[in-house]
Coordinates of C-alpha atoms in Angstrom, one line a residue:
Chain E
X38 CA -133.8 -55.7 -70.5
X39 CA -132.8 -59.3 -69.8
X40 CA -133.3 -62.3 -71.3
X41 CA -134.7 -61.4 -74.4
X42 CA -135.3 -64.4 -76.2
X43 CA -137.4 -63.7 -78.8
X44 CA -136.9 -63.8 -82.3
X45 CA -137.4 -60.6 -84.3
X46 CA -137.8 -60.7 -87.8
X47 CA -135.6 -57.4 -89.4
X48 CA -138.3 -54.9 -89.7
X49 CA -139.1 -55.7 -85.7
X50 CA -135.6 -55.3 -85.2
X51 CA -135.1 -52.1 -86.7
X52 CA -138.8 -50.8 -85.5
X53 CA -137.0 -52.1 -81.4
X54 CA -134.2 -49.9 -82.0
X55 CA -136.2 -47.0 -82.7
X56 CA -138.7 -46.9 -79.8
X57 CA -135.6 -47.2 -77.6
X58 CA -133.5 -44.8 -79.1
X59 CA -136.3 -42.8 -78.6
X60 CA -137.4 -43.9 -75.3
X61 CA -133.4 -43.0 -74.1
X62 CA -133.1 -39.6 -75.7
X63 CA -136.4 -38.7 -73.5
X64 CA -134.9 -39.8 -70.6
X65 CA -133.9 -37.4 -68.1
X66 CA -130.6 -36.0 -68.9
X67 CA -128.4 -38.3 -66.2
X68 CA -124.6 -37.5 -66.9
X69 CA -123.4 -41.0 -68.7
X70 CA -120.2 -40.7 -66.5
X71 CA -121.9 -41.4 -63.4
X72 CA -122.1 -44.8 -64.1
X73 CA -119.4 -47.1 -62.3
X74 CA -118.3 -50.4 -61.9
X75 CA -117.1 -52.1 -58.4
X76 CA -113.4 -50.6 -57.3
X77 CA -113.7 -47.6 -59.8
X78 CA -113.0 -44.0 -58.4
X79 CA -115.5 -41.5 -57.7
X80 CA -114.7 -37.7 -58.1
X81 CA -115.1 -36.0 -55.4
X82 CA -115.2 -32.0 -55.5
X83 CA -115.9 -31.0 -52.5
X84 CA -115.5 -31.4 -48.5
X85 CA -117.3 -32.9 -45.9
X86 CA -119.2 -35.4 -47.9
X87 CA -121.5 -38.0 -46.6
X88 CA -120.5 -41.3 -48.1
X89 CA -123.8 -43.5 -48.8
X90 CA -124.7 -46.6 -49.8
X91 CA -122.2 -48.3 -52.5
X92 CA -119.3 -46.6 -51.3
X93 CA -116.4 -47.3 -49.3
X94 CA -113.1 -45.5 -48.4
X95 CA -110.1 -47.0 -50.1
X96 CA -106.7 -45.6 -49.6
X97 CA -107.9 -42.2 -49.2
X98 CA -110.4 -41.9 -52.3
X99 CA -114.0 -43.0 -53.0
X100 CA -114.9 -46.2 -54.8
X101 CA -117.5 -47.8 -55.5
X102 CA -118.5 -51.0 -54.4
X103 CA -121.2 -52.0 -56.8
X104 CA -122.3 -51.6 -60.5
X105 CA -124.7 -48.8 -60.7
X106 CA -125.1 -44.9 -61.2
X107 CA -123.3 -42.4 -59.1
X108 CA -126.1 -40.1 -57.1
X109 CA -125.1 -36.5 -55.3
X110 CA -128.0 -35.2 -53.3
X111 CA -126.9 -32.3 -51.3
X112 CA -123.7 -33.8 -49.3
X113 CA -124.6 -37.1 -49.8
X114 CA -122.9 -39.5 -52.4
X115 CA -124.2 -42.9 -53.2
X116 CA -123.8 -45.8 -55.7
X117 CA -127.4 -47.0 -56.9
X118 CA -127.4 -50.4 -58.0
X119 CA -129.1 -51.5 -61.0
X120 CA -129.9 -54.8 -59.9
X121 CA -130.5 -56.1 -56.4
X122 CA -132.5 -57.3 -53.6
X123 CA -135.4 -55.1 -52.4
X124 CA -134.4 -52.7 -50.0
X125 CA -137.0 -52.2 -47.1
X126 CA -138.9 -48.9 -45.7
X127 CA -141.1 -48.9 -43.0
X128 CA -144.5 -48.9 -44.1
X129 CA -143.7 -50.3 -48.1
X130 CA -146.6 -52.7 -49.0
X131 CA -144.8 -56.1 -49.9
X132 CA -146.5 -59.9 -50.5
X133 CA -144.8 -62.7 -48.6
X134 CA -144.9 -66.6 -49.0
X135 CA -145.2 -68.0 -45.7
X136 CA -142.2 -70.3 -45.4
X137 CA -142.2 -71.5 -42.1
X138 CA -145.0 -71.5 -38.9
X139 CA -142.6 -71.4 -35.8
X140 CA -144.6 -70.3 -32.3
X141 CA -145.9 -67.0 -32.0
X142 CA -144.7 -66.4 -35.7
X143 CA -144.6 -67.0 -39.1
X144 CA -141.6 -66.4 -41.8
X145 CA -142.1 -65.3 -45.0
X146 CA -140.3 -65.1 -48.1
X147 CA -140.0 -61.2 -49.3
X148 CA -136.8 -61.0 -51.6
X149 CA -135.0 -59.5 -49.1
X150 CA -131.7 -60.8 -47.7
X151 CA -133.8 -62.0 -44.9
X152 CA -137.0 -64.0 -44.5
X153 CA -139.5 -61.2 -42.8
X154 CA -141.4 -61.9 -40.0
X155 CA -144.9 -61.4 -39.1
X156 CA -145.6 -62.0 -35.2
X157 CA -148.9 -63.7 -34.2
X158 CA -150.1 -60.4 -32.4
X159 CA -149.3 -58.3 -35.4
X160 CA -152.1 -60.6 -37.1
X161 CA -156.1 -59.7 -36.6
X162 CA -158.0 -62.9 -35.4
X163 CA -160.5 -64.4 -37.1
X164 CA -163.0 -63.4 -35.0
X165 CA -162.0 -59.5 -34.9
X166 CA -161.7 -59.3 -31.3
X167 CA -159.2 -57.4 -30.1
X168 CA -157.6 -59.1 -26.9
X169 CA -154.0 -61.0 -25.8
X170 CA -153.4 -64.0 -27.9
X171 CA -153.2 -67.1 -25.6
X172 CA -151.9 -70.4 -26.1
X173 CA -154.9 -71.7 -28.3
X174 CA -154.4 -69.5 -30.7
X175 CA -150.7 -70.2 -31.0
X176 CA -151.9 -73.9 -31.6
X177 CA -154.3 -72.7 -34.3
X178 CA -151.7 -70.4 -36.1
X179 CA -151.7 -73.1 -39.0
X180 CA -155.6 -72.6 -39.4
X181 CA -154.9 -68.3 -40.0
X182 CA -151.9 -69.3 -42.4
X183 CA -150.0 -72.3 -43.1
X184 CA -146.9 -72.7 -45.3
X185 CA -146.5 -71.4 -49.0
X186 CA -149.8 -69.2 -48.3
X187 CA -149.4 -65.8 -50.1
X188 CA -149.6 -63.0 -47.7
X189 CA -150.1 -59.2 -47.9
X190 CA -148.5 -57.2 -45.2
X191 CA -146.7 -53.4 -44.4
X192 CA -143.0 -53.6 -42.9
X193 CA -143.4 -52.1 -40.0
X194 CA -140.3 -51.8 -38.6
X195 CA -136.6 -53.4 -39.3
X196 CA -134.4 -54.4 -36.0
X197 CA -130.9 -53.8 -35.2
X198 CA -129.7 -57.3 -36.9
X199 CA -131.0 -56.3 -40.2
X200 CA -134.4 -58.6 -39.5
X201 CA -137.7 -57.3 -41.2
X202 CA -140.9 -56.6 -38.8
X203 CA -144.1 -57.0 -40.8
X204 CA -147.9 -56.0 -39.4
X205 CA -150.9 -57.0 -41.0
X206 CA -153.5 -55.4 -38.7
X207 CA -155.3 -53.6 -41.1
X208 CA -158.5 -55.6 -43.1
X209 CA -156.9 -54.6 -46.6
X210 CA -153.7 -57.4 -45.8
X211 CA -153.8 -60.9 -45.2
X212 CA -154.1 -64.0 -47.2
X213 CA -154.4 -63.7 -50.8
X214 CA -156.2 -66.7 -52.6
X215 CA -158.1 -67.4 -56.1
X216 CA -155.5 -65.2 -58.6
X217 CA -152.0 -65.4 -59.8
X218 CA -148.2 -63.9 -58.2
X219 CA -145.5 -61.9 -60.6
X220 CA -142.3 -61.8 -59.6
X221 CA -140.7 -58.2 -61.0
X222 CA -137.6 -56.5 -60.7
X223 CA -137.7 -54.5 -57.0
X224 CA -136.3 -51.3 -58.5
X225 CA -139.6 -51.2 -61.4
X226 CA -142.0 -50.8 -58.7
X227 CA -141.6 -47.3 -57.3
X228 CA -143.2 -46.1 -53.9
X229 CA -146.7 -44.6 -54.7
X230 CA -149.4 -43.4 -52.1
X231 CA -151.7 -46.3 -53.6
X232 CA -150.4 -49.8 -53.9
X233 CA -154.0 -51.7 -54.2
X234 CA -155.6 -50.8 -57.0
X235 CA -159.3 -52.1 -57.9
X236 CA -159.7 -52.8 -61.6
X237 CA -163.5 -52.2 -61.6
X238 CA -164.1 -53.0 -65.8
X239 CA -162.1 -56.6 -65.4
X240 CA -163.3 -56.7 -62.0
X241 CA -159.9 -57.5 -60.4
X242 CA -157.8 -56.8 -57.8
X243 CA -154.1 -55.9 -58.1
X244 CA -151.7 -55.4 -55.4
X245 CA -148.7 -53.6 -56.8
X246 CA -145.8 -54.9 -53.6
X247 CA -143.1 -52.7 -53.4
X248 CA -140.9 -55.8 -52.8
X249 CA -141.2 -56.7 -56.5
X250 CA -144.0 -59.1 -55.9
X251 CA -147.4 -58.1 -58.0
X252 CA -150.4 -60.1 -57.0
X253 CA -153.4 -59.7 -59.8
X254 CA -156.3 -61.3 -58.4
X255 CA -160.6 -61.9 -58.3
X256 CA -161.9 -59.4 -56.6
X257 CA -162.8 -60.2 -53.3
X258 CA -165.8 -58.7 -51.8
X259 CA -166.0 -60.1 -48.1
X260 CA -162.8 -58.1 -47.1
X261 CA -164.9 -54.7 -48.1
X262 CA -167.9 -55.5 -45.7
X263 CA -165.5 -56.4 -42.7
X264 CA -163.9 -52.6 -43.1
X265 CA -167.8 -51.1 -43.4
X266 CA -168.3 -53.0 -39.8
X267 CA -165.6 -52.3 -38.2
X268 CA -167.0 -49.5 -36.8
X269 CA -169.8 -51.5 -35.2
X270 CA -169.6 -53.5 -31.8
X271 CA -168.0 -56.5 -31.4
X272 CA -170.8 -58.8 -31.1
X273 CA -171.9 -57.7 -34.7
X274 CA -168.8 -58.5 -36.2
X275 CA -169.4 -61.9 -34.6
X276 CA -172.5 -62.4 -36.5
X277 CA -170.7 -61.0 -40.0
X278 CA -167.8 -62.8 -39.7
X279 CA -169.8 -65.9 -39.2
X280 CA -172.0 -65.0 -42.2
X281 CA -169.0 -64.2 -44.2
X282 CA -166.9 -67.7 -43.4
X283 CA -170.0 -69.2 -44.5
X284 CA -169.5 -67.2 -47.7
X285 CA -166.5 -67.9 -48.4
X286 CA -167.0 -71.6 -47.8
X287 CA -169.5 -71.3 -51.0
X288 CA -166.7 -69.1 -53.1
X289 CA -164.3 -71.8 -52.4
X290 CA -167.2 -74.4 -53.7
X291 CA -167.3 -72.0 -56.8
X292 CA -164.3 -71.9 -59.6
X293 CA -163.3 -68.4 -60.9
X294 CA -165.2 -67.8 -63.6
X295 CA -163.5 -68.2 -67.4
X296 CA -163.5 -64.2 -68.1
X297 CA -161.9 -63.2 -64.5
X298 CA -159.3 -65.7 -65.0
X299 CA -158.6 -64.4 -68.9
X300 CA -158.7 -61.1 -67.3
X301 CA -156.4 -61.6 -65.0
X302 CA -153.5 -63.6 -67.4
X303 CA -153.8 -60.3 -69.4
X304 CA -152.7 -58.4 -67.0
X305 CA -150.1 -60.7 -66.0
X306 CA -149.0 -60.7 -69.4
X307 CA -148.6 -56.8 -69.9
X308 CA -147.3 -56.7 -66.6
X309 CA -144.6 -59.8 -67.8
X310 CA -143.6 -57.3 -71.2
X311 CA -143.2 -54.2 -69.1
X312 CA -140.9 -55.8 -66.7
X313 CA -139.1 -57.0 -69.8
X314 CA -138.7 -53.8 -71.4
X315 CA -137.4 -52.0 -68.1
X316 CA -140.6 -50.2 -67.6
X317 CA -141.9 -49.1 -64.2
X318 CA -145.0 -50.8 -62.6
X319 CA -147.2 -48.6 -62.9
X320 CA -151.4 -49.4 -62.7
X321 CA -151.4 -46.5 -65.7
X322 CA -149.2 -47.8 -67.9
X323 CA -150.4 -51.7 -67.2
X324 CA -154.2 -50.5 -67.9
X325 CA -152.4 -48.9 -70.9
X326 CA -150.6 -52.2 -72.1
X327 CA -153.9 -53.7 -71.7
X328 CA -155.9 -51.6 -73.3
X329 CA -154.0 -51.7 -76.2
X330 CA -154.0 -55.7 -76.3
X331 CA -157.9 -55.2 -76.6
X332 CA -157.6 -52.9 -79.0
X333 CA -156.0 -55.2 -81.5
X334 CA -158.0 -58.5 -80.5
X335 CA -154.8 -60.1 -79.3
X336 CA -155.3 -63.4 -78.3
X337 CA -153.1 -63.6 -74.8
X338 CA -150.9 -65.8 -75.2
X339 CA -149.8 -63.5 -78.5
X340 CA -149.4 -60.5 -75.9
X341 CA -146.2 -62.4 -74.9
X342 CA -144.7 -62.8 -79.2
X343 CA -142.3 -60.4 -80.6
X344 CA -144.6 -58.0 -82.3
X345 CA -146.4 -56.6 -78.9
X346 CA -143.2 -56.5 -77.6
X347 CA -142.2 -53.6 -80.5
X348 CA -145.7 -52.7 -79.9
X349 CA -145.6 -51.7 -76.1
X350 CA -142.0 -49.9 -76.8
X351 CA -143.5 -47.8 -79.4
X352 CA -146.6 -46.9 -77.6
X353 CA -144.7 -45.9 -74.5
X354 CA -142.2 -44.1 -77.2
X355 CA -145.0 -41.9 -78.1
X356 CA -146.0 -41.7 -74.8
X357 CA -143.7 -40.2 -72.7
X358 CA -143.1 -37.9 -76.2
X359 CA -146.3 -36.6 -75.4
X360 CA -146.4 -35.6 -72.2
X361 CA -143.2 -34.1 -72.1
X362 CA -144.0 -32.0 -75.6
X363 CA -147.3 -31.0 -73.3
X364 CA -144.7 -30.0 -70.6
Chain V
X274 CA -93.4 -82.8 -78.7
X275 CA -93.1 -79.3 -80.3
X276 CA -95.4 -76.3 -78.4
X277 CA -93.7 -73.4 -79.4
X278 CA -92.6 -73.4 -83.0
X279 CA -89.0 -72.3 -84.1
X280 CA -91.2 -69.0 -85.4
X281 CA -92.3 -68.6 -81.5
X282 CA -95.9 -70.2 -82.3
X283 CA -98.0 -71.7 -80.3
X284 CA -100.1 -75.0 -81.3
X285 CA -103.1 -72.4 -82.1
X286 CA -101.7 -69.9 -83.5
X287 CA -101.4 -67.9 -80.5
X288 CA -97.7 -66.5 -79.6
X289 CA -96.4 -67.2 -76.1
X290 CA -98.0 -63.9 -74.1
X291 CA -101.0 -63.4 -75.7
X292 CA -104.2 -64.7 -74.3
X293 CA -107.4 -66.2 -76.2
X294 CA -110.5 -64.6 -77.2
X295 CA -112.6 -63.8 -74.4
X296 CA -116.1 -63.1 -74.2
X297 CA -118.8 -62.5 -72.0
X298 CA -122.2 -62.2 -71.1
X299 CA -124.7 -61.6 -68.4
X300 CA -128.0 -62.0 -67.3
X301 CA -127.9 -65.6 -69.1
X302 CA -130.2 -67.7 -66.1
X303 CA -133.6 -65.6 -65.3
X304 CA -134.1 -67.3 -62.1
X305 CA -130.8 -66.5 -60.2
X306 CA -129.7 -63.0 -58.7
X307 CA -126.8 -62.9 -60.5
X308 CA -125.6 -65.0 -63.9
X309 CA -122.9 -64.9 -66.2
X310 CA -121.5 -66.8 -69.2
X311 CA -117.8 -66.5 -69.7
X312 CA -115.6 -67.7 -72.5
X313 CA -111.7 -68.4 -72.9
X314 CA -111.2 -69.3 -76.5
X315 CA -112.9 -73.2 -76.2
X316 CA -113.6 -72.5 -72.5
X317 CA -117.4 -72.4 -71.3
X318 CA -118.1 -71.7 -68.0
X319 CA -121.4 -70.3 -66.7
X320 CA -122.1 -68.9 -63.3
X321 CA -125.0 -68.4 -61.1
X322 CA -125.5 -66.7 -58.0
X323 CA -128.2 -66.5 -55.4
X324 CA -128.4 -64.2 -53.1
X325 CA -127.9 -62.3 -50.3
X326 CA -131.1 -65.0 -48.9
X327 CA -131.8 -66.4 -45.4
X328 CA -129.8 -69.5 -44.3
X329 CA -130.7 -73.0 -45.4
X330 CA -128.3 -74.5 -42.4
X331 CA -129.4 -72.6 -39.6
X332 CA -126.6 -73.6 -37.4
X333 CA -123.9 -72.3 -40.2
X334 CA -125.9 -68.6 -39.7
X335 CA -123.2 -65.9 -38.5
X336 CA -124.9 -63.0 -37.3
X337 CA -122.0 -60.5 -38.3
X338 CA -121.4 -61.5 -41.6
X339 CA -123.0 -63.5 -44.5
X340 CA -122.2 -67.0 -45.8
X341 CA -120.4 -67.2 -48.9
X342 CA -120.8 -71.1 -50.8
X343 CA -119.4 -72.3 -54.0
X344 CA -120.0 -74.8 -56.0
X345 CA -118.3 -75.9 -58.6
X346 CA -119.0 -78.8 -61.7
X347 CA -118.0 -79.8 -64.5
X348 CA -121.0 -81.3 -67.1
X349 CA -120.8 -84.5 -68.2
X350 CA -120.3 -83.4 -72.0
X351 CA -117.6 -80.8 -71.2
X352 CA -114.4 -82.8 -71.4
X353 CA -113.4 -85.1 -74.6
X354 CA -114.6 -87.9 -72.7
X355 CA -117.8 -88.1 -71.2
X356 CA -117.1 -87.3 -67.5
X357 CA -118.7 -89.8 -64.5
X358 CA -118.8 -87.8 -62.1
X359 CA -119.2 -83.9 -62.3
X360 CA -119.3 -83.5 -58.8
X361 CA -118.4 -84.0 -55.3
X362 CA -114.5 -85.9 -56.7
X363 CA -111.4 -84.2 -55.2
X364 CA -110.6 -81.8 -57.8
X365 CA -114.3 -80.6 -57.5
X366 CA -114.1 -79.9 -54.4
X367 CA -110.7 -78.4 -54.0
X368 CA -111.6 -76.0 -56.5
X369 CA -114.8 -74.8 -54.9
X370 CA -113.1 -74.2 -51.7
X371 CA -110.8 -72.1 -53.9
X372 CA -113.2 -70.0 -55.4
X373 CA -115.0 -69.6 -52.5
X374 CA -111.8 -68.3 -50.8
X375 CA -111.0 -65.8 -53.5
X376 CA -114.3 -64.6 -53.8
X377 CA -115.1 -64.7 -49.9
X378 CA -112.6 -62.4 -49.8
X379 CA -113.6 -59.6 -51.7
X380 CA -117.3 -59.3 -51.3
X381 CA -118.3 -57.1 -48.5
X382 CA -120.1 -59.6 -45.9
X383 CA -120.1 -57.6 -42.8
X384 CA -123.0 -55.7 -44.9
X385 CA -125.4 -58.9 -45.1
X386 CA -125.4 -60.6 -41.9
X387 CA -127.5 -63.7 -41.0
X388 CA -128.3 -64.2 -44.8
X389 CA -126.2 -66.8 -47.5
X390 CA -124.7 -65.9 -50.4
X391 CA -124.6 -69.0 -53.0
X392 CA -122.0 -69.2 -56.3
X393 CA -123.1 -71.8 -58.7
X394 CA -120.2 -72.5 -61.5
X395 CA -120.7 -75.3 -63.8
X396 CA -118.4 -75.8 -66.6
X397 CA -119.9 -76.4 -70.4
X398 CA -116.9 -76.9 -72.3
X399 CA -113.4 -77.8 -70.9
X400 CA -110.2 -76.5 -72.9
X401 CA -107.7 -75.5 -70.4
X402 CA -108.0 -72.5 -67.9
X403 CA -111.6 -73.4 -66.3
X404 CA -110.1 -72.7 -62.7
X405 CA -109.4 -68.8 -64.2
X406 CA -112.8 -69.0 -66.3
X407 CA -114.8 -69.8 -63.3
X408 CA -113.4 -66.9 -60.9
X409 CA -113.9 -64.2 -64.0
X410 CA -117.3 -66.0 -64.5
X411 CA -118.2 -66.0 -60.6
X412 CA -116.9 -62.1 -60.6
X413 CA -119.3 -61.1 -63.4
X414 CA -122.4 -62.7 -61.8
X415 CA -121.7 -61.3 -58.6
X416 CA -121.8 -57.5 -60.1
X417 CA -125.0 -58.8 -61.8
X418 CA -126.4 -59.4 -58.5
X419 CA -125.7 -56.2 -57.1
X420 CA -123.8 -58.0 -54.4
X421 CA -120.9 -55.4 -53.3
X422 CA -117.9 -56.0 -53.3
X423 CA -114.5 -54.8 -52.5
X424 CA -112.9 -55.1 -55.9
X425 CA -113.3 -57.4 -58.9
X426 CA -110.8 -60.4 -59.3
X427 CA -109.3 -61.9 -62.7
X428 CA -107.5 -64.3 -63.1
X429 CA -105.6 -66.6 -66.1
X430 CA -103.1 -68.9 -66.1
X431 CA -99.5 -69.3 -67.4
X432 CA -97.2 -72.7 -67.8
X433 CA -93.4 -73.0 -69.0
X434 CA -93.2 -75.2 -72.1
X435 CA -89.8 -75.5 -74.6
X436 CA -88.7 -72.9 -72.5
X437 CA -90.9 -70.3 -73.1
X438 CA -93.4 -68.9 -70.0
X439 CA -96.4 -69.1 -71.7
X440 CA -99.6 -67.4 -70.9
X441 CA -103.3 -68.9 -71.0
X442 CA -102.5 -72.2 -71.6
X443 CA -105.4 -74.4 -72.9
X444 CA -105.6 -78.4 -72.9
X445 CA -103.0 -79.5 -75.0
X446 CA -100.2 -77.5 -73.1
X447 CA -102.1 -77.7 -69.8
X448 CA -101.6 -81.6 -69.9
X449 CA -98.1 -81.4 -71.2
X450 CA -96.4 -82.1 -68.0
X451 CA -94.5 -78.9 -67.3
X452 CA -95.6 -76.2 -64.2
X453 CA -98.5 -73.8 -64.5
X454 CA -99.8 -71.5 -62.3
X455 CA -103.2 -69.8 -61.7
X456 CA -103.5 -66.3 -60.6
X457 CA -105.7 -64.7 -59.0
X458 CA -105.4 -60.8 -59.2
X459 CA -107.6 -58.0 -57.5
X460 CA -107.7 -54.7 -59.2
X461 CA -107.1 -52.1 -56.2
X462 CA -107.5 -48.7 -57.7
X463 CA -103.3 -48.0 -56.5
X464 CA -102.5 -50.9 -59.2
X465 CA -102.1 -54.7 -58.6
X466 CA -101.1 -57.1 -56.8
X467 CA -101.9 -61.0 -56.7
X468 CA -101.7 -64.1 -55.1
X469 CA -101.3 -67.5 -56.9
X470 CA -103.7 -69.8 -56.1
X471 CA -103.8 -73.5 -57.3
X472 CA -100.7 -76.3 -57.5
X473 CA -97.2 -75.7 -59.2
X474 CA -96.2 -78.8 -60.3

């Protein structure tokens, strides 16, 4: 819970401290001795362990080298850090910004200690065709994606030097235009089978990357035709993907309308107060948050004051109470 | 002029071995990895740190380890007098090379190769000890970022006034004339040991 710079009035204050107290007592039960700070010892009680992540060998003994909580799985020790850069797994969904075009590649930007890259034949075409890339379309890589374009992509695999592979062969990745990027904490967003989520009633799109980045956008239909024909021949596609350029031209002409863009800042806004709080992504408790932001008429720019803060704490308070009382 | 009374007071207050309030916080600068504020009785120093990212200076990229750069400034308002130039003067200069030595030296870089790791320290209010204030600062911020590291480093300073070591000194004493040392100490879990780092004059 960083950076909390709003003012609470006493009652909001007290009310705070309440729905966390609560919120930590429900937690699960995780020994409060496991937490260490860098160069602290950690007990070890038995043989042949497996030192992880976060741990080094000093003098004999087991210290940590970051902040973090102590994990034993089996054999295996490791420090988990609170804070840090996203850690990659092959096949995590994660948004990029392209930040450089360099041949037969482009870099982007994950969070990572790394820019990640995506090759040019890890890329569909524009036209769908399935063949060698040539020299032409190395010269036209600007025209696919072009610097500080927001890209959706899978990691598909990370080399020996610590570099990040990504792929984006499948219709569901690729550029991401007309909506709004959140940067999170990477260790709120926790690996689900679903990361893209349709939000039929608001009629958006939200990618939840597992990188941190959360991309809430319009709802973009031409991407859903192009998977329908895929299983048609090629000189189909042509003709669609001609017909759909030619549509996208005309949603470029046309702005968002007013109620997908306030639909979207609403969900960036409960998104913004759950990553505040500590809460995990997920699309339940964001439709949740937003839910209950209708529920009281809250203008949106009021979703980001004091008093939804205690709000959203309470609610998930009660909550998580609930489901485990049903447990 | 009188620093340690006949009592065995300092000018504050403060007797010769004991040090000044200190207090800390983290998480101070949203944008940045890493952030911490620390405090040393009047001293202000906050640190950012960014990183492990990709190189800016591609030809400064290692590919075993990661690149470790400090910066350090003082803002204008921070001294008495209203400073010219925060940066990029000799003392500057010679102090980020220090704590980018002292800090190079304990985080783990064969774990982040081909990537940069960048220490920001700027100094808000100057009284005495900002060398030591900066390394504790830069130490904070870099558990913040989850960066790891070997062991954390402290550090203070001492000085010999009226014939008395004394410990922490801040401006008054530090400008007094006589020697004082900066040290730098790692906590190794065996016990301590330290290296002094900064001139004896």
């Amino acid at each position: 819970m960083r950076n909390l710079q709003l003012s609470f009035n006493q009652t909001q204050k007290v009310r705070l401290e309440k729905a966390l107290e609560r919120l930590e007592s429900l937690s699960s039960k995780s020994n409060p001795n496991s937490c260490v700070t860098v160069g602290d010892t950690i007990p070890v009680y038995e043989d042949g362990i497996l030192k992880g992540h976060g741990t080094s060998d000093q003098k004999g003994e087991l210290a940590a080298t970051v902040c973090g909580v102590v994990e034993r799985i089996n054999k295996l020790i490791y420090v988990r850090a609170l804070r840090a850069r996203y850690k990659p797994e092959t096949g995590d969904i994660v948004i990029g910004r392209v930040i450089e075009v360099v041949p037969k590649r482009w870099k982007l930007e994950i969070n990572f200690t790394q820019d990640a890259i995506l090759m040019l034949s890890s890329m569909n075409l524009p036209d769908g065709i399935q063949r060698r890339r040539t020299a032409v379309d190395e010269l036209n890589m600007r025209s696919i994606f072009t610097e500080n374009d927001l890209v959706c992509a899978e990691v598909r695999s990370s080399q020996g030097d610590g570099s990040l592979q990504l792929q984006a062969r499948n219709q569901k990745y690729g550029k991401l235009e007309r909506g709004q990027l959140l940067t999170v904490d990477p260790y709120l967003v926790k690996r689900r089978k679903q990361h893209f989520h349709h939000l039929e009633e608001y009629g958006i799109d939200l990618i939840i990357g597992c990188n941190g980045y959360i991309w809430i956008g319009e709802h973009v239909e031409a991407r859903d035709k192009m998977v329908v024909d895929q299983g048609s021949n090629s000189e189909q596609l042509i003709a669609e993907c001609d017909k759909n350029s030619m549509d996208l031209d005309e949603q470029d002409g046309t702005c968002t309308p007013r109620e997908a863009r306030q639909n979207i800042c609403r969900i960036a806004n409960a998104i913004r107060v759950l990553s505040r709080l500590g809460f995990n992504i997920t699309v339940e408790v964001i439709l949740e948050t937003v839910n209950l932001s209708n529920s009281l008429n809250l203008d949106i720019h009021d979703m980001l004051g004091s008093e939804f803060y205690v709000l959203v704490a309470e609610s998930e308070a009660e909550r998580r109470s609930l489901s485990k009382r049903k447990r | 002029m009188e620093f340690v009374s006949p009592e065995g007071l300092r000018l504050d207050g403060r007797r010769p071995t004991e040090m000044r309030q200190l207090r800390a916080e983290i998480g101070n600068v949203a944008k940045a990895d890493g952030s911490a504020v620390f405090e040393m009785g009047n001293t202000k120093v906050i640190a950012a740190v960014y990183g492990p990212r990709e190189v800016q200076n591609k030809s400064q990229q290692m590919s075993d380890q990661a690149l470790v750069r400090c910066e350090y400034s003082m803002a204008n308002f921070s001294t008495g007098d209203r400073m010219r130039k925060p940066k990029g003067d000799r003392r500057s200069t010679e102090i980020s090379l220090v704590i980018r030595q002292t800090m190079e030296a304990c985080i783990l870089t064969h774990l982040m190769p081909r990537s940069q790791i960048d220490i920001f320290v700027q100094v808000l209010q100057a009284d005495g000890g900002t060398r030591s204030a900066c390394i504790n600062a830069a130490t904070l911020a870099l558990q913040d970022a989850g960066i790891p590291m070997r062991d954390i480093v402290t550090s203070c300073s001492a000085g010999y006034l009226n014939s008395t070591p004394l410990l922490d000194l801040n401006y008054v004493e530090d400008s007094a004339g006589g020697p004082d040392v900066t040290v730098g100490l790692r906590l190794l879990s065996c016990g301590t040991y330290g290296y002094t780092l900064g001139p004896m004059d």
